[in-house]
Structures are given as C-alpha cells and as structure tokens.
Coordinates of C-alpha atoms and ligand atoms in Angstrom, one line a residue:
X609 CA 4.7 74.7 20.6
X610 CA 2.0 72.4 21.8
X611 CA -0.6 70.8 19.5
X612 CA -4.3 71.4 19.9
X613 CA -6.3 68.7 18.2
X614 CA -8.7 70.5 15.8
X615 CA -11.6 68.1 16.8
X616 CA -14.4 70.3 15.5
X617 CA -12.8 70.8 12.1
X618 CA -12.1 67.1 11.8
X619 CA -15.6 66.2 12.8
X620 CA -17.1 68.6 10.3
X621 CA -15.0 67.2 7.4
X622 CA -15.8 63.7 8.4
X623 CA -19.5 64.2 8.5
X624 CA -19.9 66.7 5.6
X625 CA -17.1 66.2 3.1
X626 CA -16.4 62.5 3.6
X627 CA -20.1 61.6 4.0
X628 CA -19.9 59.9 7.4
X629 CA -23.1 61.7 8.5
X630 CA -25.0 60.4 5.5
X631 CA -23.6 56.9 5.8
X632 CA -24.6 56.8 9.5
X633 CA -28.2 57.9 8.6
X634 CA -28.3 55.2 5.9
X635 CA -27.3 52.6 8.5
X636 CA -23.9 51.7 7.0
X637 CA -22.4 51.6 10.4
X638 CA -25.1 49.7 12.3
X639 CA -26.1 51.6 15.5
X640 CA -23.2 54.1 15.4
X641 CA -24.4 57.6 16.1
X642 CA -22.8 61.0 15.5
X643 CA -22.6 61.5 19.3
X644 CA -20.3 58.4 19.5
X645 CA -18.2 59.8 16.7
X646 CA -17.9 63.1 18.5
X647 CA -17.0 61.4 21.8
X648 CA -14.3 59.2 20.1
X649 CA -12.8 62.2 18.4
X650 CA -12.7 64.3 21.6
X651 CA -11.0 61.5 23.5
X652 CA -8.5 60.9 20.8
X653 CA -7.8 64.6 20.6
X654 CA -7.2 64.8 24.3
X655 CA -4.8 61.8 24.3
X656 CA -2.9 63.1 21.3
X657 CA -2.5 66.6 22.7
X658 CA -1.7 65.8 26.3
X659 CA 0.1 62.4 26.2
X660 CA 1.8 62.0 22.7
X661 CA 2.5 65.6 21.6
X662 CA 4.8 66.4 24.6
X663 CA 7.0 63.4 23.6
X664 CA 7.6 64.6 20.0
X665 CA 10.6 66.8 20.7
X666 CA 11.9 64.2 23.2
X667 CA 11.9 61.6 20.4
X668 CA 13.6 63.9 18.0
X669 CA 16.4 64.6 20.5
X670 CA 17.0 61.1 21.9
X671 CA 16.5 59.0 18.8
X672 CA 16.5 55.2 19.2
X673 CA 20.0 54.0 20.1
X674 CA 20.9 50.4 19.4
X675 CA 23.1 48.6 22.0
X676 CA 23.8 44.9 22.2
X677 CA 21.1 44.2 19.7
X678 CA 18.5 46.1 21.6
X679 CA 16.8 49.4 20.6
X680 CA 15.9 51.7 23.4
X681 CA 12.9 54.0 22.7
X682 CA 13.0 57.6 23.8
X683 CA 12.1 58.4 27.5
X684 CA 8.3 58.2 28.1
X685 CA 7.5 56.5 24.8
X686 CA 6.9 53.0 26.3
X687 CA 4.5 54.4 28.9
X688 CA 2.6 56.4 26.3
X689 CA 2.4 53.5 23.9
X690 CA 1.1 51.2 26.6
X691 CA -1.5 53.7 27.6
X692 CA -2.5 54.2 24.0
X693 CA -2.9 50.5 23.3
X694 CA -4.8 49.9 26.6
X695 CA -7.1 52.7 25.5
X696 CA -8.2 50.5 22.6
X697 CA -6.8 52.9 20.0
X698 CA -4.9 50.3 18.0
X699 CA -8.0 48.2 17.4
X700 CA -10.4 51.1 16.7
X701 CA -11.3 49.9 13.2
X702 CA -10.2 46.3 13.9
X703 CA -12.7 43.3 14.0
X704 CA -14.5 42.8 17.2
X705 CA -13.8 39.1 16.7
X706 CA -10.1 39.8 17.5
X707 CA -10.5 42.4 20.2
X708 CA -11.1 45.4 18.0
X709 CA -13.9 47.9 18.2
X710 CA -15.3 47.6 14.6
X711 CA -15.6 51.4 14.2
X712 CA -15.3 53.0 10.7
X713 CA -12.0 53.4 8.9
X714 CA -13.0 57.0 8.2
X715 CA -13.1 57.6 11.9
X716 CA -9.8 55.8 12.4
X717 CA -8.4 58.0 9.7
X718 CA -9.2 61.0 11.7
X719 CA -7.6 59.5 14.8
X720 CA -4.5 58.5 12.8
X721 CA -4.2 62.1 11.7
X722 CA -4.2 63.2 15.4
X723 CA -1.6 60.6 16.5
X724 CA 0.6 61.8 13.8
X725 CA 0.1 65.5 14.4
X726 CA 1.2 64.8 17.9
X727 CA 4.2 62.9 16.7
X728 CA 4.9 61.4 13.2
X729 CA 7.6 59.2 14.6
X730 CA 5.1 57.8 17.2
X731 CA 2.2 57.5 14.7
X732 CA 4.0 55.5 12.0
X733 CA 4.6 52.4 14.2
X734 CA 1.0 51.5 14.8
X735 CA 0.2 52.2 11.1
X736 CA 2.3 49.1 10.1
X737 CA 0.7 47.0 12.8
X738 CA -2.8 47.9 11.4
X739 CA -1.7 46.9 7.9
X740 CA -0.3 43.6 9.2
X741 CA -3.5 42.9 10.9
X742 CA -5.4 43.4 7.7
X743 CA -3.1 41.1 5.7
X744 CA -3.2 38.4 8.3
X745 CA -7.0 38.6 8.7
X746 CA -7.7 38.4 5.0
X747 CA -5.0 36.0 3.9
X748 CA -3.7 34.1 6.9
X749 CA -4.5 30.5 7.9
X750 CA -6.8 30.0 10.9
X751 CA -4.1 28.8 13.4
X752 CA -2.0 31.8 12.6
X753 CA -4.9 34.1 13.1
X754 CA -5.8 32.4 16.4
X755 CA -2.2 32.8 17.7
X756 CA -1.4 36.4 16.6
X757 CA -4.5 38.5 15.7
X758 CA -5.8 39.4 19.1
X759 CA -2.4 40.5 20.4
X760 CA -1.8 42.5 17.3
X761 CA -5.2 44.1 17.3
X762 CA -5.0 45.1 20.9
X763 CA -1.5 46.5 20.3
X764 CA 0.1 44.2 22.9
X765 CA 2.4 43.2 20.1
X766 CA 3.5 45.3 17.1
X767 CA 3.9 44.3 13.5
X768 CA 6.4 45.3 10.8
X769 CA 6.3 45.3 7.0
X770 CA 9.4 44.2 5.2
X771 CA 9.9 44.7 1.5
X772 CA 12.9 46.8 1.0
X773 CA 16.4 45.5 0.2
X774 CA 19.4 47.5 -1.1
X775 CA 18.7 46.5 -4.7
X776 CA 14.9 46.3 -4.3
X777 CA 13.2 49.6 -3.4
X778 CA 10.5 50.8 -5.8
X779 CA 11.3 47.6 -7.8
X780 CA 10.1 45.1 -5.2
X781 CA 10.4 42.2 -7.7
X782 CA 14.2 42.5 -7.4
X783 CA 14.2 41.2 -3.8
X784 CA 16.5 38.3 -2.9
X785 CA 15.7 37.2 0.7
X786 CA 15.3 33.4 0.5
X787 CA 12.6 31.1 1.9
X788 CA 13.1 27.4 1.8
X789 CA 10.5 24.8 2.7
X790 CA 11.0 22.9 6.0
X791 CA 9.6 19.4 6.3
X792 CA 7.2 20.5 9.0
X793 CA 5.4 23.0 6.7
X794 CA 7.3 26.1 8.1
X795 CA 10.0 28.0 6.0
X796 CA 13.6 28.8 6.6
X797 CA 14.2 32.5 5.9
X798 CA 17.7 33.9 5.2
X799 CA 18.7 37.3 3.9
X800 CA 18.5 40.9 5.0
X801 CA 16.1 43.9 4.8
X802 CA 16.9 47.6 5.0
X803 CA 14.9 50.6 6.2
X804 CA 12.5 48.6 8.4
X805 CA 10.3 50.9 10.5
X806 CA 10.1 49.7 14.1
X807 CA 12.1 46.6 13.2
X808 CA 13.4 46.5 16.8
X809 CA 12.2 48.4 19.9
X810 CA 11.2 47.9 23.5
X811 CA 7.6 49.1 23.3
X812 CA 6.2 45.5 23.2
X813 CA 7.3 42.0 24.4
X814 CA 7.1 40.6 20.9
X815 CA 7.4 42.0 17.3
X816 CA 5.7 40.2 14.4
X817 CA 7.6 40.7 11.2
X818 CA 5.8 40.4 7.8
X819 CA 8.6 39.5 5.4
X820 CA 8.6 39.2 1.7
X821 CA 10.9 36.4 0.4
X822 CA 11.5 34.2 -2.6
X823 CA 11.3 30.4 -2.8
X824 CA 14.1 28.6 -4.7
X825 CA 11.8 27.6 -7.5
X826 CA 9.9 30.9 -7.7
X827 CA 9.3 32.6 -11.0
X828 CA 11.3 35.8 -11.4
X829 CA 10.0 39.3 -10.6
X830 CA 6.9 40.1 -8.6
X831 CA 5.1 36.9 -9.5
X832 CA 7.7 34.9 -7.5
X833 CA 7.3 36.6 -4.1
X834 CA 5.8 35.0 -1.0
X835 CA 4.8 36.6 2.3
X836 CA 5.9 35.1 5.7
X837 CA 5.1 35.8 9.3
X838 CA 8.3 35.8 11.3
X839 CA 7.9 36.4 15.0
X840 CA 10.8 37.9 17.0
X841 CA 10.0 35.4 19.8
X842 CA 8.3 32.1 19.0
X843 CA 4.8 31.7 20.5
X844 CA 3.6 28.5 22.1
X845 CA 0.2 27.0 21.7
X846 CA -0.6 28.3 25.1
X847 CA 0.2 31.8 23.9
X848 CA 3.4 32.1 26.0
X849 CA 6.6 33.5 24.5
X850 CA 9.4 30.9 23.8
X851 CA 12.9 31.1 22.3
X852 CA 14.2 33.9 20.2
X853 CA 13.9 33.5 16.4
X854 CA 16.9 33.9 14.2
X855 CA 16.0 37.5 13.3
X856 CA 17.9 40.5 14.6
X857 CA 18.5 44.2 14.1
X858 CA 21.9 44.9 12.7
X859 CA 21.9 48.6 12.8
X860 CA 19.6 51.7 13.1
X861 CA 19.8 54.5 10.5
X862 CA 20.7 58.1 11.2
X863 CA 18.0 60.1 9.5
X864 CA 16.9 63.6 8.5
X865 CA 13.7 63.4 10.5
X866 CA 11.3 61.1 12.5
X867 CA 14.2 60.3 14.9
X868 CA 11.9 58.6 17.4
X869 CA 11.0 56.0 14.8
X870 CA 13.7 53.2 14.7
X871 CA 14.6 52.5 11.0
X872 CA 16.4 49.1 11.1
X873 CA 18.5 46.9 9.0
X874 CA 17.2 43.4 9.7
X875 CA 19.3 40.2 9.3
X876 CA 17.7 36.8 9.0
X877 CA 19.7 33.6 9.3
X878 CA 22.9 34.4 11.3
X879 CA 22.3 31.1 13.1
X880 CA 21.1 29.1 10.1
X881 CA 17.8 30.7 9.3
X882 CA 14.7 32.3 10.9
X883 CA 11.5 30.2 11.0
X884 CA 8.6 31.7 9.1
X885 CA 5.0 30.8 8.4
X886 CA 3.5 31.4 5.0
X887 CA 0.6 33.9 4.7
X888 CA -1.7 33.2 1.7
X889 CA -0.3 31.1 -1.1
X890 CA 3.3 30.6 -2.3
X891 CA 4.3 33.2 -4.9
X892 CA 1.2 35.3 -4.2
X893 CA 2.8 37.4 -1.5
X894 CA 2.6 40.6 -3.3
X895 CA -1.2 40.4 -3.4
X896 CA -1.2 40.0 0.4
X897 CA 1.2 42.8 0.8
X898 CA -1.0 45.1 -1.3
X899 CA -3.7 44.6 1.3
X900 CA -1.3 46.1 3.8
X901 CA 0.1 48.7 1.4
X902 CA -3.2 50.3 0.5
X903 CA -4.0 50.7 4.2
X904 CA -0.6 52.0 4.9
X905 CA -0.7 54.4 2.0
X906 CA -3.8 56.1 3.4
X907 CA -2.1 56.3 6.8
X908 CA 1.0 57.9 5.3
X909 CA -1.3 60.3 3.4
X910 CA -2.7 61.2 6.8
X911 CA 0.8 61.8 8.1
X912 CA 1.0 64.5 5.4
X913 CA -2.2 66.1 6.7
X914 CA -1.1 65.7 10.2
X915 CA 2.2 67.5 9.9
X916 CA 0.6 70.2 7.8
X917 CA -2.0 70.8 10.5
X918 CA 0.7 71.0 13.2
X919 CA 2.9 73.4 11.2
X920 CA -0.1 75.6 10.4
X921 CA -1.1 75.9 14.0
X922 CA 2.4 76.7 15.0
X923 CA 3.0 79.3 12.3
X924 CA -0.4 81.0 13.0
X925 CA 0.4 81.3 16.7
X926 CA 3.9 82.8 15.9
X927 CA 2.5 85.2 13.3
X928 CA 0.1 86.5 15.9
X929 CA 2.9 87.2 18.3
X930 CA 5.8 88.4 16.2
X931 CA 5.8 92.1 15.5
X932 CA 7.8 93.4 12.6
X933 CA 7.5 96.2 10.1
X934 CA 4.6 98.5 9.7
X935 CA 1.9 95.8 9.9
X936 CA -1.7 96.9 10.6
X937 CA -3.8 95.9 13.6
X938 CA -1.7 95.1 16.7
X939 CA 1.5 95.3 14.6
X940 CA 1.9 91.5 14.4
X941 CA 3.2 90.0 11.1
X942 CA -0.1 88.2 10.6
X943 CA -1.3 91.6 9.3
X944 CA 1.1 91.6 6.4
X945 CA -0.7 90.5 3.2
X946 CA 2.2 88.2 2.2
X947 CA 2.2 86.5 5.6
X948 CA -1.6 86.1 5.4
X949 CA -1.2 84.5 2.0
X950 CA 1.3 82.0 3.4
X951 CA -1.0 81.1 6.3
X952 CA -4.1 80.8 4.1
X953 CA -2.2 78.6 1.6
X954 CA -1.2 76.4 4.5
X955 CA -4.7 76.2 5.9
X956 CA -6.4 75.6 2.5
X957 CA -3.9 72.9 1.4
X958 CA -4.2 71.2 4.7
X959 CA -8.0 71.1 4.7
X960 CA -8.2 70.0 1.1
X961 CA -5.8 67.1 1.8
X962 CA -7.8 66.2 4.9
X963 CA -11.0 66.1 2.9
X964 CA -9.5 63.8 0.2
X965 CA -8.0 61.5 2.8
X966 CA -11.2 61.1 4.8
X967 CA -13.2 60.5 1.6
X968 CA -10.7 57.7 0.9
X969 CA -11.3 56.2 4.4
X970 CA -15.0 56.4 3.8
X971 CA -14.6 54.6 0.5
X972 CA -12.7 51.9 2.2
X973 CA -15.6 51.5 4.7
X974 CA -18.0 51.3 1.7
X975 CA -15.9 48.6 0.2
X976 CA -16.4 46.4 3.3
X977 CA -19.9 47.5 4.4
X978 CA -21.8 48.6 1.3
X979 CA -25.4 47.5 1.2
X980 CA -25.0 45.3 -1.9
X981 CA -22.3 43.9 -4.2
X982 CA -22.7 46.9 -6.7
X983 CA -22.3 49.4 -3.9
X984 CA -19.2 47.6 -2.5
X985 CA -17.6 47.4 -6.0
X986 CA -18.2 51.1 -6.6
X987 CA -16.7 52.0 -3.2
X988 CA -13.7 49.7 -3.8
X989 CA -13.1 51.4 -7.2
X990 CA -13.4 54.8 -5.6
X991 CA -10.9 53.9 -2.9
X992 CA -8.5 52.5 -5.5
X993 CA -8.8 55.8 -7.5
X994 CA -8.3 58.1 -4.5
X995 CA -5.6 56.2 -2.7
X996 CA -2.6 57.4 -4.8
X997 CA -4.0 60.9 -4.9
X998 CA -4.5 61.0 -1.2
X999 CA -1.0 59.6 -0.6
X1000 CA 1.0 61.8 -3.0
X1001 CA -0.9 65.0 -2.7
X1002 CA -1.2 65.0 1.1
X1003 CA 2.4 64.2 1.7
X1004 CA 3.5 66.9 -0.8
X1005 CA 1.2 69.2 1.1
X1006 CA 2.8 68.1 4.3
X1007 CA 6.2 69.1 3.0
X1008 CA 5.1 72.4 1.3
X1009 CA 3.2 73.5 4.4
X1010 CA 5.9 72.6 6.8
X1011 CA 8.3 74.6 4.6
X1012 CA 6.0 77.6 4.6
X1013 CA 5.8 77.2 8.4
X1014 CA 9.5 77.7 8.6
X1015 CA 9.2 80.7 6.3
X1016 CA 6.6 82.4 8.5
X1017 CA 9.0 82.1 11.4
X1018 CA 11.8 83.8 9.5
X1019 CA 15.2 83.1 11.0
X1020 CA 13.6 81.5 14.0
X1021 CA 12.2 78.8 11.7
X1022 CA 15.7 77.6 11.0
X1023 CA 16.6 77.4 14.6
X1024 CA 15.7 74.1 16.2
X1025 CA 14.2 75.4 19.4
X1026 CA 10.9 76.7 17.8
X1027 CA 10.0 73.2 16.6
X1028 CA 9.1 74.4 13.1
X1029 CA 12.4 72.9 11.8
X1030 CA 11.5 69.5 13.2
X1031 CA 8.1 69.5 11.4
X1032 CA 10.0 70.3 8.1
X1033 CA 12.5 67.5 8.7
X1034 CA 9.9 65.0 9.7
X1035 CA 7.6 65.8 6.8
X1036 CA 10.2 65.0 4.2
X1037 CA 10.0 61.2 4.5
X1038 CA 6.3 60.9 3.7
X1039 CA 6.6 61.5 0.0
X1040 CA 9.2 58.7 -0.1
X1041 CA 8.0 55.7 1.9
X1042 CA 5.0 53.5 1.1
X1043 CA 5.7 53.9 -2.6
X1044 CA 7.3 57.2 -3.7
X1045 CA 5.0 59.9 -4.9
X1046 CA 6.4 59.3 -8.4
X1047 CA 5.2 55.7 -8.2
X1048 CA 1.8 56.9 -6.9
X1049 CA 1.4 59.1 -9.9
X1050 CA 2.3 56.2 -12.2
X1051 CA -0.2 54.0 -10.4
X1052 CA -2.9 56.7 -10.9
X1053 CA -2.2 57.1 -14.6
X1054 CA -1.5 53.5 -15.7
X1055 CA -3.9 51.5 -13.4
X1056 CA -6.5 53.8 -11.8
X1057 CA -7.8 56.1 -14.4
X1058 CA -8.2 53.2 -16.9
X1059 CA -10.4 51.3 -14.3
X1060 CA -13.7 50.2 -15.9
X1061 CA -12.5 51.6 -19.3
X1062 CA -12.4 55.1 -17.7
X1063 CA -15.9 54.8 -16.2
X1064 CA -14.6 55.2 -12.6
X1065 CA -12.9 58.5 -13.2
X1066 CA -15.8 59.7 -15.3
X1067 CA -18.2 59.1 -12.5
X1068 CA -15.9 61.1 -10.2
X1069 CA -15.7 63.9 -12.6
X1070 CA -19.5 64.0 -12.8
X1071 CA -19.6 64.4 -9.0
X1072 CA -17.1 67.3 -9.2
X1073 CA -19.3 69.0 -11.8
X1074 CA -22.3 68.6 -9.5
X1075 CA -20.4 70.5 -6.8
X1076 CA -19.5 73.2 -9.2
X1077 CA -23.2 73.6 -10.2
X1078 CA -24.2 73.8 -6.6
X1079 CA -21.7 76.6 -5.9
X1080 CA -23.1 78.5 -8.9
X1081 CA -26.7 78.0 -8.0
X1082 CA -26.0 79.1 -4.4
X1083 CA -25.6 82.5 -6.0
X1084 CA -23.7 83.8 -2.9
X1085 CA -21.4 86.8 -3.6
X1086 CA -19.1 85.6 -0.8
X1087 CA -18.0 82.7 -3.1
X1088 CA -16.5 85.3 -5.5
X1089 CA -15.4 83.5 -8.6
X1090 CA -15.2 80.1 -7.0
X1091 CA -17.8 78.5 -9.4
X1092 CA -15.9 79.7 -12.5
X1093 CA -12.5 78.8 -11.2
X1094 CA -13.5 75.3 -10.1
X1095 CA -15.4 74.8 -13.4
X1096 CA -12.1 75.6 -15.3
X1097 CA -10.1 73.3 -13.0
X1098 CA -12.6 70.4 -13.7
X1099 CA -12.5 71.1 -17.4
X1100 CA -8.7 71.0 -17.3
X1101 CA -8.8 67.7 -15.4
X1102 CA -11.2 66.2 -17.8
X1103 CA -9.2 67.2 -20.9
X1104 CA -6.0 65.9 -19.4
X1105 CA -7.7 62.6 -18.4
X1106 CA -9.0 62.1 -21.9
X1107 CA -5.5 62.8 -23.3
X1108 CA -3.8 60.4 -20.9
X1109 CA -6.3 57.6 -21.5
X1110 CA -5.5 57.9 -25.2
X1111 CA -1.7 58.0 -24.7
X1112 CA -1.4 55.2 -22.1
X1113 CA -1.5 52.6 -24.9
X1114 CA -0.2 54.7 -27.8
X1115 CA 2.6 56.6 -26.2
X1116 CA 3.3 55.3 -22.7
X1117 CA 6.5 57.4 -22.2
X1118 CA 4.5 60.6 -22.8
X1119 CA 1.8 59.5 -20.4
X1120 CA 4.4 58.7 -17.7
X1121 CA 6.1 62.0 -18.2
X1122 CA 2.8 63.7 -17.3
X1123 CA 1.9 61.6 -14.3
X1124 CA 3.1 63.8 -11.5
X1125 CA 1.6 67.1 -12.8
X1126 CA -1.6 65.2 -13.6
X1127 CA -1.9 63.9 -10.0
X1128 CA -1.5 67.5 -8.8
X1129 CA -4.0 68.7 -11.3
X1130 CA -6.4 66.0 -10.1
X1131 CA -5.9 67.0 -6.4
X1132 CA -6.3 70.7 -7.2
X1133 CA -9.8 70.1 -8.7
X1134 CA -10.8 67.5 -6.2
X1135 CA -9.5 69.5 -3.2
X1136 CA -11.2 72.7 -4.4
X1137 CA -14.5 70.9 -4.8
X1138 CA -14.2 69.3 -1.4
X1139 CA -13.7 72.6 0.3
X1140 CA -16.7 74.0 -1.7
X1141 CA -18.8 71.1 -0.5
X1142 CA -17.8 71.9 3.1
X1143 CA -18.8 75.5 2.5
X1144 CA -22.1 74.5 1.0
X1145 CA -22.8 72.1 3.9
X1146 CA -22.0 74.8 6.4
X1147 CA -24.5 77.1 4.6
X1148 CA -27.2 74.5 4.8
X1149 CA -26.8 74.2 8.6
X1150 CA -29.0 77.1 9.6
X1151 CA -27.3 79.8 11.6
X1152 CA -24.0 78.1 11.4
X1153 CA -21.1 80.4 12.3
X1154 CA -19.0 78.1 10.2
X1155 CA -20.4 79.2 6.9
X1156 CA -18.5 82.5 6.3
X1157 CA -15.2 80.9 7.3
X1158 CA -15.6 77.9 5.1
X1159 CA -16.9 79.9 2.1
X1160 CA -13.8 82.2 2.5
X1161 CA -11.4 79.3 2.5
X1162 CA -13.1 77.5 -0.4
X1163 CA -12.9 80.8 -2.3
X1164 CA -9.2 81.2 -1.4
X1165 CA -8.4 77.7 -2.7
X1166 CA -10.4 78.2 -5.9
X1167 CA -9.0 81.6 -6.7
X1168 CA -5.4 81.0 -5.7
X1169 CA -4.7 77.2 -5.9
X1170 CA -7.2 75.6 -8.3
X1171 CA -6.3 78.2 -10.9
X1172 CA -3.0 76.4 -11.3
X1173 CA -5.0 73.6 -13.0
X1174 CA -4.7 75.2 -16.5
X1175 CA -0.9 75.3 -16.3
X1176 CA -0.8 71.8 -15.0
X1177 CA -3.0 70.6 -17.9
X1178 CA -0.5 72.2 -20.3
X1179 CA 2.4 70.5 -18.6
X1180 CA 0.7 67.1 -18.9
X1181 CA -0.4 67.4 -22.5
X1182 CA 2.5 69.5 -24.0
X1183 CA 5.4 68.9 -21.6
X1184 CA 6.3 65.3 -22.5
X1185 CA 8.5 66.1 -25.5
X1186 CA 10.7 68.4 -23.5
X1187 CA 11.2 65.7 -20.8
X1188 CA 12.3 63.2 -23.5
X1189 CA 14.4 65.6 -25.5
X1190 CA 16.7 67.2 -22.9
X1191 CA 19.9 65.1 -22.6
X1192 CA 20.7 64.6 -18.9
X1193 CA 23.6 62.2 -18.6
X1194 CA 26.3 62.9 -16.0
X1195 CA 26.2 66.5 -14.7
Ligands
LIG1208 C1 12.6 56.2 7.1 C2 12.2 55.1 6.2 C3 11.4 54.1 6.6 C4 11.0 53.1 5.8 N1 10.3 52.1 6.2 C5 10.1 50.9 5.5 C6 9.5 49.8 6.0 O1 9.0 49.8 7.1 N2 9.4 48.7 5.2 C7 10.0 48.6 4.0 O2 9.9 47.6 3.3 N3 10.5 49.7 3.5 C8 10.7 50.9 4.2 N4 11.3 52.0 3.7 C9 11.8 51.9 2.3 C10 11.0 52.8 1.4 O3 9.7 52.3 1.1 C11 11.8 53.0 0.1 O4 12.9 53.8 0.4 C12 11.0 53.6 -1.1 O5 10.0 52.6 -1.5 C13 11.8 54.0 -2.3 O6 12.7 53.0 -2.6 P1 14.3 53.4 -2.8 O7 14.7 54.1 -1.6 O8 15.0 52.2 -3.2 O9 14.3 54.4 -4.0 P2 14.4 54.1 -5.5 O10 13.4 53.0 -5.8 O11 15.8 53.8 -5.9 O12 13.8 55.4 -6.2 C14 14.7 56.6 -6.4 C15 13.9 57.5 -7.3 O13 13.6 56.9 -8.6 C16 12.2 56.9 -8.8 N5 11.8 55.7 -9.5 C17 12.2 54.4 -9.1 N6 11.6 53.5 -10.0 C18 10.9 54.2 -10.8 C19 10.0 53.9 -11.9 N7 9.8 52.6 -12.3 N8 9.4 54.9 -12.6 C20 9.6 56.2 -12.3 N9 10.4 56.6 -11.2 C21 11.0 55.6 -10.5 C22 11.6 57.1 -7.4 O14 10.3 57.7 -7.5 C23 12.5 57.9 -6.7 O15 12.3 59.3 -7.0 C24 11.6 53.0 4.5 C25 12.4 54.1 4.0 C26 12.8 55.1 4.9 C27 13.7 56.1 4.4

C-alpha cells in the first residue's frame, strides 16, 4: 500500500506539542515563518510519498548485492537519492556556511520521519551522513572541514559511522582497530569493522568513513579511542578524487529487514593500511562520536515513529475494506471493537512517540539557538534527558505497532504481498542499533535522571503536572478521566524516580534491573501528557475541527495506556529482587 505523508498532523505536533510555533514567535529561528514550515513539510511529504515510497518494496526484494568489491543499490535508488540530495534535503538543518539551509532540527526531524516512513532502508543512510557532518563541524580541523563539509552537507558524498567490531558492540571500549602515527601527521589504520550501514554503495562517488580506532600507546577502554576520517577515495586540494584508499567492503550481511540498506563488513589495511585523518584530539574520539550518536539516536527514534505511522495507515485502510463476521456499519472489520482497539492503540502510540521525538528535536534547537547561556544549558539538559526516551520508546512503539499491523491483516499480514510483513521485519532493527534499548534505559537511569542532582527531571515533572492541571481545569466531559489517569501516571513516575535516584548509589544492580520498565513508565506519562497538550491546543484554536479528534485520542491514551504506569512503577520498585534471585544459567 502507498504511503500518504500525514503533513497536517506532523505540522500540528511540531507547532503545538514541540513548541515550534512559540519558538518562531519568540524569534528563536530568525525570520522563519509558519508558512515556510508548512511549505517545507508539504514538499517533503510529496517527495517521500511519490519518489521514495514506491522504492521501498523494490529495495526489500532486490537487496544490495556485492560483486567484485562493489555494492549495487536496488533499481531506481540512485536516481531517487540524487534527486533527494539535489533538492537540498540532506542539508536542511546543516550550516549555511557549508551549503546547508540552517533550518530547525525540529523541522528536519519531521522530514526524517517522512523519509523513513517512505522507506526505512533509504532513510537510514542520510542519517549517518548528518551525524558525520555534525562531528566534523564541531571537532574537525579547518582543512578537513574545507575539504569535506560542503560535499557531505549537500549529500554529494555520504558518510558512515564505524564503531562496531565482533568483540565490541555495546562495549565500544573493547575495540581493536589500530591507528599508527605517520610522519606526515596522518594515521595508518588497520583492522576491521562489522555491521557498517552504507559502508559501500554506488549512490555517491565518494564515501567518507568515520572510524574509531586505538593508538598503540592509548589507555585501555573508552578513554583510549580516537576518531579518524577515512575517505574511500583520496581528495586532492583541488577537490578532485584521487587514488583508492586501503579500505574495502568484504561482505554484505543477509538480514531480517531493511534489505535496501547495505550492512557491510569493512576491512582496513589489506595493502598495508588505510590513511586516516584525526578528528578532534587523540584518545578523545568517543566524545566526538557522541556528537554523532545523539543526533543519530533521535533519527533512529524517528524511524520508530515512521514505521509505526506507515503500519497504522496500512492497517486502517485494510480494516476499512475487509469484511468479516457480524461487524456493524458496512460490515468491515474496523467496526469490531477489538479491531478498533488495535487501531486506536497503534495511532495513540505513534502520535505520542512523534510528540516526544519532535520535542527532543526542538530541545536540540534550543541548545544551539537559545537566547542566553542559561536557556541553552536548560535546552541541552532537556535534550539529554529526552534522547534515550525518544530512542527506546519510539523504536519499541515501531515494533509493537508494526506487529499490531500484521494482526489487523489476519493471515494476509503474514503474506509478503500486503507489505505489512515488511514493516514488521524492518521495524525490528531500530531497538537494536544506535545503542540497544537496554543501553538507552541504563543511560536514562544512571546518567540522565541524576543530571543537576535530579533538578532536570524534576523540572520536567513539574511541566507534566501543569498539563494535568490544565486538562482538569478545562472541565470538558469529552476528556473522560484523562486528568485523573494522567495524574496517577505522573505520581507513579515521580515515586519511581525518587526510588531510583536513591538506589543508583546504594544498590546499583536494583536500579539497573528497573531501567527498562522505568523508561516505559516515563514515556507513558510523557506521551499521555503530550497528547493532552495537543488536545488542549486544538481546543484553544477556535472552531478547530481538530479538537474532538485530539481529545478522543488523548483520552484513549490516558485511559488505556497511561494506566499501565502503576504496574510499571511496581515492577521498578519491587521487581528487582526477582530479577536477581532467579538462576538462569544454561537452559
Ligand atoms: C543492520 C545493522 C546496522 C548497523 N549499523 C551500524 C553502523 O553503521 N555502525 C556501527 O558502528 N554499528 C552498527 N551496527 C551495530 C549495532 O550498533 C550493534 O549491533 C549494537 O550496538 C549492539 O551491539 P551487539 O550487536 O554487539 O550486541 P551486544 O552488545 O552483544 O548486546 C546483546 C544484548 O546484551 C545487552 N547488553 C550488552 N551490554 C550490556 C550492559 N552493559 N548492560 C545491560 N545489557 C547489556 C544488549 O542490550 C543486548 O540486548 C549495526 C547493526 C545492525 C544489525
């Protein structure tokens, strides 16, 4: 089934839940207007729906075969990528200095969602290039920036991000790829990397690899990692491509999903060593990589939203057509209460995840553009707090919603030709890459909620309480028990937060055992409040036909999903012993 970009919904969430409208009014984005935002979204939606979406099944079917060291992308992909890059989409939020458009990250987030709804395998490639741009811009030496940044920003060349090795996945500090100093100031890179997204392809003339490696005298662990820029083809001072570097793709993985995205094993040094250029300082590579990773984490979060949106559209269309049993109305299965519950769950989870992601994008904007140092610091802490929640919750939602999408289709969902099965397969990777969701939950509990001695999370809780109070004082029967249910959810979140802040130091194993259910609890309260905010905003817009729909969805989330917060709180605060006590060993 085709994809229809939900441009109006996206614009509404951007302006009213993520605060883009207010930020524009306050001048955070210079002379940007809401009209420009609407126009950008409409164009992106058109490109995603008409150019990229038709290639999704093609990519799934053809994959990315490797022959004689070359990866061939699926038919039509190179033309689509070239048109996409020439349309300026890669540099939407990039610096104008390097050929970007300098538009908000929040707006770029909305576009990233649409590229990935159209095709996750297509959308993931540029995500890594965007991360590479940010790392190079923030940490790279001037000559490197001059040589590479414009071509990367315009998308003429793509970038990769290379951390993983067989023994170094979540534990990046275990990596062994070697970097040795050359007399001319460059470095000789030898070793290999696995699972490298877009490590080799024919979409662009050059590929710029960002590779983590270890110097011979580096301290062990994460404090001994350096980041290197390793181009596939050397670039002359005149910008022309020269000889091939000693970096090659050894093999391409066969995967469960995203078949159109080449996942490569990369080998450095078959001919004595690849030449790399240091980014940032020696042994400080992980810091530079974190710049890329936060960016990439939000983008992967958006993949979760994207696949959930696409699966919801497809399931809703099918449920309107398929007739079965004694359903009311026209006899279509959409009239069965159980099917309606599935579809509403899909829609509510998708919209909540979208709101959290866009709010994270807006916080990243505030980090860069805030009016003073205090505002920038607050925004940076907000982005830090929300990033693991956005990543883990949204990608879990992507998976759950895609699974419900298959279920709504019944047996046809299991048959490839409907496309529901592809969404389900594609969605499965997002909770794994860019830091598994387990690692995100640990990051939330051990690093993010302790920020500012707990002050950052407390400020956020206060905001959630203000939303709850606003729902209550709206006094609109259409909200049902939304106010009470959300108040309960925020209470649960607050108690679990206090419990964890206490346990992180005193009983870290107990805190870690509760990390994943805590993240879900956090998202249940935050997502419920975000949908309530949207409903309140719609009510404020006089005569908005949006209001009844948005209130109904906020109510559904509060009464059917946010209510799970109490159980999650109990799991966090009382479940740790059972995790520790049960002996697992070999099955
Ligand atoms: C399709 C695909 C594309 C990818 N693209 C890239 C890429 O472009 N660049 C790149 O560098 N990498 C890439 N990766 C690698 C990906 O980021 C890793 O697979 C991921 O980080 C997990 O590492 P791992 O596979 O070694 O799993 P492991 O680290 O072995 O984890 C296995 C399980 O143990 C858990 N676990 C591990 N450590 C801990 C801990 N300390 N505490 C609690 N739980 C823990 C994990 O959460 C997970 O559930 C890609 C992978 C795939 C499959």
